[in-house]
Amino acid sequence: SGEGELDSPSGLAFDLDDNILVSDARNHRVQRFTKNGVFLSAFGGAGSGEGELDMPWGLTTNADGDVFVADWGNDRVQRFSSKGRFISQYGGSGRGDGQFLKPASVAVDTEGYVYVADWGNERVQVLDADGRFMQQLRGEATHSKWAEDFLGINVEEADARARANLEPDIEFFNDDPHEQSSHIEKLFWGPSSVILDPQGRLYVTETHRHRLQVYQRVD
């Protein structure tokens, strides 16, 4: 738990100076290193107050160098300056719009929109630059190029797939998103990481369905 020591590191990002930021999960902090591994600074600390962290997971930076941290145990996203000063926090525990349950990853696009892998709620939430809820993504998976090629030359497999009901009419007795995701193929099931490419496409990995989904923002 000393400077430069790590316990269950869970996320990586680069700052504007190409230093490495590490989510040091079990030490409840973020540490900064040079590319050669020399310790520079740390911020956070165990707790639930402003600027405190509980099992920080994914993290990213925006164009201004601010650091966004998925504060997993506190069900929120926190925003820090490039020097580690607390700026603001988004979210709180729950299933409602703008609330999180064990957020695992965060990404920020060039316009400041924030994308959060809301792992415990089986969704990705999109917030504006001020942290206001904009929309949620629940998953819209389709065949991959590999699957299309495979089914194109395997007639029996393609026929079985065509007969399968991938969106069964199931009566759910609660609003538990885990139950829904486990039965409906296209939905996210364990969205664990989000990242944006230079073209603004959003990539989402899913731990339980062993796949990733790709989204393009439409204005």
PDB file of C-alpha atoms in Angstrom:
ATOM      1  CA  SER A   1       0.000   0.000   0.000  1.00  0.00           C
ATOM      2  CA  GLY A   2       3.037   2.286  -0.193  1.00  0.00           C
ATOM      3  CA  GLU A   3       3.761   4.766  -2.957  1.00  0.00           C
ATOM      4  CA  GLY A   4       4.063   2.923  -6.254  1.00  0.00           C
ATOM      5  CA  GLU A   5       2.778  -0.344  -4.789  1.00  0.00           C
ATOM      6  CA  LEU A   6      -0.405  -1.875  -6.190  1.00  0.00           C
ATOM      7  CA  ASP A   7      -3.118  -4.191  -4.921  1.00  0.00           C
ATOM      8  CA  SER A   8      -5.507  -5.519  -7.586  1.00  0.00           C
ATOM      9  CA  PRO A   9      -4.904  -2.886 -10.277  1.00  0.00           C
ATOM     10  CA  SER A  10      -7.999  -2.800 -12.469  1.00  0.00           C
ATOM     11  CA  GLY A  11      -7.742  -0.006 -15.026  1.00  0.00           C
ATOM     12  CA  LEU A  12      -5.234   1.903 -17.155  1.00  0.00           C
ATOM     13  CA  ALA A  13      -5.219   5.222 -18.990  1.00  0.00           C
ATOM     14  CA  PHE A  14      -2.688   7.760 -20.228  1.00  0.00           C
ATOM     15  CA  ASP A  15      -2.744  11.427 -19.286  1.00  0.00           C
ATOM     16  CA  LEU A  16      -1.914  14.274 -21.674  1.00  0.00           C
ATOM     17  CA  ASP A  17       1.791  13.931 -20.838  1.00  0.00           C
ATOM     18  CA  ASP A  18       1.759  10.196 -21.609  1.00  0.00           C
ATOM     19  CA  ASN A  19       2.104   9.284 -17.962  1.00  0.00           C
ATOM     20  CA  ILE A  20       0.281   6.129 -16.872  1.00  0.00           C
ATOM     21  CA  LEU A  21      -2.776   6.309 -14.610  1.00  0.00           C
ATOM     22  CA  VAL A  22      -3.636   3.107 -12.725  1.00  0.00           C
ATOM     23  CA  SER A  23      -6.807   2.267 -10.813  1.00  0.00           C
ATOM     24  CA  ASP A  24      -5.314   0.720  -7.679  1.00  0.00           C
ATOM     25  CA  ALA A  25      -8.550  -0.989  -6.676  1.00  0.00           C
ATOM     26  CA  ARG A  26      -7.878  -2.516  -3.273  1.00  0.00           C
ATOM     27  CA  ASN A  27      -5.888   0.504  -2.171  1.00  0.00           C
ATOM     28  CA  HIS A  28      -8.861   2.675  -3.209  1.00  0.00           C
ATOM     29  CA  ARG A  29      -6.801   5.184  -5.142  1.00  0.00           C
ATOM     30  CA  VAL A  30      -5.434   6.162  -8.528  1.00  0.00           C
ATOM     31  CA  GLN A  31      -1.666   6.236  -8.984  1.00  0.00           C
ATOM     32  CA  ARG A  32       0.317   8.025 -11.660  1.00  0.00           C
ATOM     33  CA  PHE A  33       3.609   6.732 -13.086  1.00  0.00           C
ATOM     34  CA  THR A  34       5.995   7.758 -15.820  1.00  0.00           C
ATOM     35  CA  LYS A  35       6.227   5.463 -18.827  1.00  0.00           C
ATOM     36  CA  ASN A  36       9.327   4.013 -17.176  1.00  0.00           C
ATOM     37  CA  GLY A  37       7.361   3.091 -14.059  1.00  0.00           C
ATOM     38  CA  VAL A  38       8.568   5.871 -11.759  1.00  0.00           C
ATOM     39  CA  PHE A  39       5.910   6.856  -9.202  1.00  0.00           C
ATOM     40  CA  LEU A  40       4.710  10.446  -9.549  1.00  0.00           C
ATOM     41  CA  SER A  41       1.576  10.943  -7.458  1.00  0.00           C
ATOM     42  CA  ALA A  42      -1.641   9.422  -6.148  1.00  0.00           C
ATOM     43  CA  PHE A  43      -5.132  10.604  -5.318  1.00  0.00           C
ATOM     44  CA  GLY A  44      -8.273   9.169  -3.783  1.00  0.00           C
ATOM     45  CA  GLY A  45      -8.330   7.130  -0.605  1.00  0.00           C
ATOM     46  CA  ALA A  46     -10.884   4.777   0.925  1.00  0.00           C
ATOM     47  CA  GLY A  47     -14.325   6.196   1.619  1.00  0.00           C
ATOM     48  CA  SER A  48     -17.553   7.482   0.149  1.00  0.00           C
ATOM     49  CA  GLY A  49     -17.021  11.227   0.412  1.00  0.00           C
ATOM     50  CA  GLU A  50     -16.121  13.582  -2.400  1.00  0.00           C
ATOM     51  CA  GLY A  51     -12.827  12.505  -3.929  1.00  0.00           C
ATOM     52  CA  GLU A  52     -12.751   9.247  -1.960  1.00  0.00           C
ATOM     53  CA  LEU A  53     -12.929   5.889  -3.719  1.00  0.00           C
ATOM     54  CA  ASP A  54     -14.187   2.377  -3.074  1.00  0.00           C
ATOM     55  CA  MET A  55     -12.678  -0.182  -5.443  1.00  0.00           C
ATOM     56  CA  PRO A  56     -12.059   2.146  -8.412  1.00  0.00           C
ATOM     57  CA  TRP A  57     -12.254   0.221 -11.671  1.00  0.00           C
ATOM     58  CA  GLY A  58     -12.054   1.672 -15.177  1.00  0.00           C
ATOM     59  CA  LEU A  59     -10.800   5.186 -15.821  1.00  0.00           C
ATOM     60  CA  THR A  60     -10.196   7.570 -18.699  1.00  0.00           C
ATOM     61  CA  THR A  61      -9.239  11.163 -19.486  1.00  0.00           C
ATOM     62  CA  ASN A  62     -10.889  13.853 -21.584  1.00  0.00           C
ATOM     63  CA  ALA A  63      -9.387  16.423 -23.945  1.00  0.00           C
ATOM     64  CA  ASP A  64      -8.655  18.777 -21.027  1.00  0.00           C
ATOM     65  CA  GLY A  65      -6.808  16.101 -19.085  1.00  0.00           C
ATOM     66  CA  ASP A  66      -9.524  15.606 -16.468  1.00  0.00           C
ATOM     67  CA  VAL A  67      -9.651  12.072 -15.074  1.00  0.00           C
ATOM     68  CA  PHE A  68     -12.938  10.146 -14.902  1.00  0.00           C
ATOM     69  CA  VAL A  69     -13.017   7.149 -12.558  1.00  0.00           C
ATOM     70  CA  ALA A  70     -15.652   4.409 -12.354  1.00  0.00           C
ATOM     71  CA  ASP A  71     -16.027   4.315  -8.562  1.00  0.00           C
ATOM     72  CA  TRP A  72     -17.270   0.729  -8.483  1.00  0.00           C
ATOM     73  CA  GLY A  73     -18.066   0.316  -4.800  1.00  0.00           C
ATOM     74  CA  ASN A  74     -19.727   3.726  -4.479  1.00  0.00           C
ATOM     75  CA  ASP A  75     -21.953   3.302  -7.563  1.00  0.00           C
ATOM     76  CA  ARG A  76     -20.820   6.543  -9.157  1.00  0.00           C
ATOM     77  CA  VAL A  77     -18.379   8.155 -11.544  1.00  0.00           C
ATOM     78  CA  GLN A  78     -16.025  10.781 -10.183  1.00  0.00           C
ATOM     79  CA  ARG A  79     -14.249  13.488 -12.132  1.00  0.00           C
ATOM     80  CA  PHE A  80     -10.866  14.833 -11.076  1.00  0.00           C
ATOM     81  CA  SER A  81      -8.553  17.469 -12.486  1.00  0.00           C
ATOM     82  CA  SER A  82      -5.315  16.398 -14.135  1.00  0.00           C
ATOM     83  CA  LYS A  83      -3.656  16.969 -10.741  1.00  0.00           C
ATOM     84  CA  GLY A  84      -6.133  14.759  -8.897  1.00  0.00           C
ATOM     85  CA  ARG A  85      -8.368  17.477  -7.430  1.00  0.00           C
ATOM     86  CA  PHE A  86     -12.021  16.484  -7.066  1.00  0.00           C
ATOM     87  CA  ILE A  87     -14.303  18.290  -9.534  1.00  0.00           C
ATOM     88  CA  SER A  88     -17.662  16.509  -9.524  1.00  0.00           C
ATOM     89  CA  GLN A  89     -19.454  13.189  -9.237  1.00  0.00           C
ATOM     90  CA  TYR A  90     -22.221  11.561 -11.246  1.00  0.00           C
ATOM     91  CA  GLY A  91     -24.670   8.868 -10.279  1.00  0.00           C
ATOM     92  CA  GLY A  92     -25.523   7.083  -7.066  1.00  0.00           C
ATOM     93  CA  SER A  93     -26.934   3.662  -6.207  1.00  0.00           C
ATOM     94  CA  GLY A  94     -30.032   2.466  -8.043  1.00  0.00           C
ATOM     95  CA  ARG A  95     -31.625   1.299 -11.279  1.00  0.00           C
ATOM     96  CA  GLY A  96     -33.086   4.620 -12.397  1.00  0.00           C
ATOM     97  CA  ASP A  97     -31.851   6.944 -15.114  1.00  0.00           C
ATOM     98  CA  GLY A  98     -28.412   8.247 -14.196  1.00  0.00           C
ATOM     99  CA  GLN A  99     -28.029   5.798 -11.310  1.00  0.00           C
ATOM    100  CA  PHE A 100     -25.470   2.999 -11.271  1.00  0.00           C
ATOM    101  CA  LEU A 101     -24.900  -0.422  -9.791  1.00  0.00           C
ATOM    102  CA  LYS A 102     -21.209  -1.329  -9.813  1.00  0.00           C
ATOM    103  CA  PRO A 103     -20.043   0.787 -12.775  1.00  0.00           C
ATOM    104  CA  ALA A 104     -17.041  -0.918 -14.321  1.00  0.00           C
ATOM    105  CA  SER A 105     -15.744   1.393 -17.041  1.00  0.00           C
ATOM    106  CA  VAL A 106     -16.052   4.918 -18.407  1.00  0.00           C
ATOM    107  CA  ALA A 107     -15.243   6.676 -21.684  1.00  0.00           C
ATOM    108  CA  VAL A 108     -15.548  10.313 -22.802  1.00  0.00           C
ATOM    109  CA  ASP A 109     -15.931  11.470 -26.399  1.00  0.00           C
ATOM    110  CA  THR A 110     -14.615  14.650 -28.045  1.00  0.00           C
ATOM    111  CA  GLU A 111     -17.819  16.542 -27.246  1.00  0.00           C
ATOM    112  CA  GLY A 112     -17.718  15.616 -23.579  1.00  0.00           C
ATOM    113  CA  TYR A 113     -20.397  12.926 -23.558  1.00  0.00           C
ATOM    114  CA  VAL A 114     -19.710  10.320 -20.889  1.00  0.00           C
ATOM    115  CA  TYR A 115     -20.333   6.597 -21.509  1.00  0.00           C
ATOM    116  CA  VAL A 116     -20.544   4.326 -18.472  1.00  0.00           C
ATOM    117  CA  ALA A 117     -20.561   0.515 -18.439  1.00  0.00           C
ATOM    118  CA  ASP A 118     -23.231   0.090 -15.762  1.00  0.00           C
ATOM    119  CA  TRP A 119     -22.255  -3.498 -15.066  1.00  0.00           C
ATOM    120  CA  GLY A 120     -24.756  -4.338 -12.342  1.00  0.00           C
ATOM    121  CA  ASN A 121     -27.653  -2.892 -14.339  1.00  0.00           C
ATOM    122  CA  GLU A 122     -26.702  -4.682 -17.590  1.00  0.00           C
ATOM    123  CA  ARG A 123     -26.551  -1.483 -19.630  1.00  0.00           C
ATOM    124  CA  VAL A 124     -24.439   1.382 -20.872  1.00  0.00           C
ATOM    125  CA  GLN A 125     -25.563   4.849 -19.852  1.00  0.00           C
ATOM    126  CA  VAL A 126     -24.796   8.041 -21.746  1.00  0.00           C
ATOM    127  CA  LEU A 127     -24.461  11.316 -19.828  1.00  0.00           C
ATOM    128  CA  ASP A 128     -23.861  14.817 -21.114  1.00  0.00           C
ATOM    129  CA  ALA A 129     -20.798  16.856 -20.175  1.00  0.00           C
ATOM    130  CA  ASP A 130     -22.507  18.021 -16.965  1.00  0.00           C
ATOM    131  CA  GLY A 131     -23.423  14.492 -15.923  1.00  0.00           C
ATOM    132  CA  ARG A 132     -27.095  14.660 -16.893  1.00  0.00           C
ATOM    133  CA  PHE A 133     -28.665  11.442 -18.144  1.00  0.00           C
ATOM    134  CA  MET A 134     -29.157  11.328 -21.915  1.00  0.00           C
ATOM    135  CA  GLN A 135     -29.967   7.718 -22.802  1.00  0.00           C
ATOM    136  CA  GLN A 136     -29.265   4.086 -22.037  1.00  0.00           C
ATOM    137  CA  LEU A 137     -28.162   1.243 -24.275  1.00  0.00           C
ATOM    138  CA  ARG A 138     -29.408  -2.241 -23.389  1.00  0.00           C
ATOM    139  CA  GLY A 139     -27.843  -4.104 -26.289  1.00  0.00           C
ATOM    140  CA  GLU A 140     -28.758  -4.689 -29.934  1.00  0.00           C
ATOM    141  CA  ALA A 141     -26.439  -7.532 -30.917  1.00  0.00           C
ATOM    142  CA  THR A 142     -26.655  -8.947 -34.442  1.00  0.00           C
ATOM    143  CA  HIS A 143     -24.631 -11.541 -36.356  1.00  0.00           C
ATOM    144  CA  SER A 144     -20.946 -10.784 -36.637  1.00  0.00           C
ATOM    145  CA  LYS A 145     -19.202 -11.036 -40.009  1.00  0.00           C
ATOM    146  CA  TRP A 146     -17.682 -14.319 -38.807  1.00  0.00           C
ATOM    147  CA  ALA A 147     -21.130 -15.669 -37.890  1.00  0.00           C
ATOM    148  CA  GLU A 148     -22.556 -14.681 -41.267  1.00  0.00           C
ATOM    149  CA  ASP A 149     -19.728 -16.487 -43.062  1.00  0.00           C
ATOM    150  CA  PHE A 150     -20.108 -19.556 -40.838  1.00  0.00           C
ATOM    151  CA  LEU A 151     -23.872 -19.785 -41.272  1.00  0.00           C
ATOM    152  CA  GLY A 152     -23.512 -19.185 -44.994  1.00  0.00           C
ATOM    153  CA  ILE A 153     -21.624 -22.450 -45.454  1.00  0.00           C
ATOM    154  CA  ASN A 154     -23.252 -24.497 -42.677  1.00  0.00           C
ATOM    155  CA  VAL A 155     -26.824 -24.960 -43.808  1.00  0.00           C
ATOM    156  CA  GLU A 156     -28.006 -27.071 -40.872  1.00  0.00           C
ATOM    157  CA  GLU A 157     -26.628 -24.591 -38.351  1.00  0.00           C
ATOM    158  CA  ALA A 158     -28.216 -21.712 -40.255  1.00  0.00           C
ATOM    159  CA  ASP A 159     -31.568 -23.502 -40.320  1.00  0.00           C
ATOM    160  CA  ALA A 160     -31.488 -24.155 -36.586  1.00  0.00           C
ATOM    161  CA  ARG A 161     -30.557 -20.555 -35.953  1.00  0.00           C
ATOM    162  CA  ALA A 162     -33.415 -19.334 -38.147  1.00  0.00           C
ATOM    163  CA  ARG A 163     -35.922 -21.430 -36.187  1.00  0.00           C
ATOM    164  CA  ALA A 164     -34.634 -20.268 -32.798  1.00  0.00           C
ATOM    165  CA  ASN A 165     -36.560 -17.570 -30.956  1.00  0.00           C
ATOM    166  CA  LEU A 166     -33.897 -15.166 -29.767  1.00  0.00           C
ATOM    167  CA  GLU A 167     -36.427 -12.850 -28.132  1.00  0.00           C
ATOM    168  CA  PRO A 168     -38.775 -15.237 -26.304  1.00  0.00           C
ATOM    169  CA  ASP A 169     -42.025 -13.902 -24.909  1.00  0.00           C
ATOM    170  CA  ILE A 170     -41.217 -14.450 -21.247  1.00  0.00           C
ATOM    171  CA  GLU A 171     -43.219 -13.115 -18.333  1.00  0.00           C
ATOM    172  CA  PHE A 172     -40.704 -11.538 -15.973  1.00  0.00           C
ATOM    173  CA  PHE A 173     -41.893 -11.215 -12.396  1.00  0.00           C
ATOM    174  CA  ASN A 174     -39.578  -8.336 -11.533  1.00  0.00           C
ATOM    175  CA  ASP A 175     -37.520  -5.688 -13.263  1.00  0.00           C
ATOM    176  CA  ASP A 176     -34.215  -7.434 -12.568  1.00  0.00           C
ATOM    177  CA  PRO A 177     -32.078  -6.731 -15.652  1.00  0.00           C
ATOM    178  CA  HIS A 178     -29.951  -9.827 -14.978  1.00  0.00           C
ATOM    179  CA  GLU A 179     -32.946 -12.097 -15.576  1.00  0.00           C
ATOM    180  CA  GLN A 180     -33.844 -10.281 -18.780  1.00  0.00           C
ATOM    181  CA  SER A 181     -30.288 -10.298 -20.116  1.00  0.00           C
ATOM    182  CA  SER A 182     -29.837 -14.008 -19.436  1.00  0.00           C
ATOM    183  CA  HIS A 183     -32.872 -14.872 -21.598  1.00  0.00           C
ATOM    184  CA  ILE A 184     -32.703 -12.358 -24.451  1.00  0.00           C
ATOM    185  CA  GLU A 185     -29.735 -12.895 -26.745  1.00  0.00           C
ATOM    186  CA  LYS A 186     -29.245  -9.365 -28.058  1.00  0.00           C
ATOM    187  CA  LEU A 187     -29.080  -7.669 -24.653  1.00  0.00           C
ATOM    188  CA  PHE A 188     -25.906  -6.835 -22.772  1.00  0.00           C
ATOM    189  CA  TRP A 189     -25.008  -9.427 -20.168  1.00  0.00           C
ATOM    190  CA  GLY A 190     -22.115  -8.243 -18.058  1.00  0.00           C
ATOM    191  CA  PRO A 191     -20.998  -5.070 -19.888  1.00  0.00           C
ATOM    192  CA  SER A 192     -17.527  -4.686 -18.448  1.00  0.00           C
ATOM    193  CA  SER A 193     -15.614  -2.159 -20.551  1.00  0.00           C
ATOM    194  CA  VAL A 194     -16.262   0.748 -22.908  1.00  0.00           C
ATOM    195  CA  ILE A 195     -13.839   2.512 -25.234  1.00  0.00           C
ATOM    196  CA  LEU A 196     -14.125   4.942 -28.148  1.00  0.00           C
ATOM    197  CA  ASP A 197     -12.100   4.865 -31.348  1.00  0.00           C
ATOM    198  CA  PRO A 198     -10.946   8.002 -33.254  1.00  0.00           C
ATOM    199  CA  GLN A 199     -14.092   7.854 -35.405  1.00  0.00           C
ATOM    200  CA  GLY A 200     -16.315   8.035 -32.334  1.00  0.00           C
ATOM    201  CA  ARG A 201     -17.487   4.425 -32.435  1.00  0.00           C
ATOM    202  CA  LEU A 202     -18.274   2.959 -29.033  1.00  0.00           C
ATOM    203  CA  TYR A 203     -17.046  -0.565 -28.250  1.00  0.00           C
ATOM    204  CA  VAL A 204     -18.628  -2.515 -25.388  1.00  0.00           C
ATOM    205  CA  THR A 205     -17.289  -5.831 -24.082  1.00  0.00           C
ATOM    206  CA  GLU A 206     -19.586  -8.386 -22.435  1.00  0.00           C
ATOM    207  CA  THR A 207     -18.189 -10.910 -19.983  1.00  0.00           C
ATOM    208  CA  HIS A 208     -21.084 -13.387 -19.990  1.00  0.00           C
ATOM    209  CA  ARG A 209     -21.812 -13.472 -23.722  1.00  0.00           C
ATOM    210  CA  HIS A 210     -18.134 -13.495 -24.694  1.00  0.00           C
ATOM    211  CA  ARG A 211     -18.512 -10.818 -27.349  1.00  0.00           C
ATOM    212  CA  LEU A 212     -18.340  -7.105 -28.009  1.00  0.00           C
ATOM    213  CA  GLN A 213     -20.894  -4.750 -29.503  1.00  0.00           C
ATOM    214  CA  VAL A 214     -20.063  -1.652 -31.553  1.00  0.00           C
ATOM    215  CA  TYR A 215     -22.167   1.502 -31.751  1.00  0.00           C
ATOM    216  CA  GLN A 216     -21.957   4.616 -33.904  1.00  0.00           C
ATOM    217  CA  ARG A 217     -23.311   7.845 -32.480  1.00  0.00           C
ATOM    218  CA  VAL A 218     -26.010   9.479 -34.629  1.00  0.00           C
ATOM    219  CA  ASP A 219     -26.704  13.198 -34.144  1.00  0.00           C
TER     220      ASP A 219
END
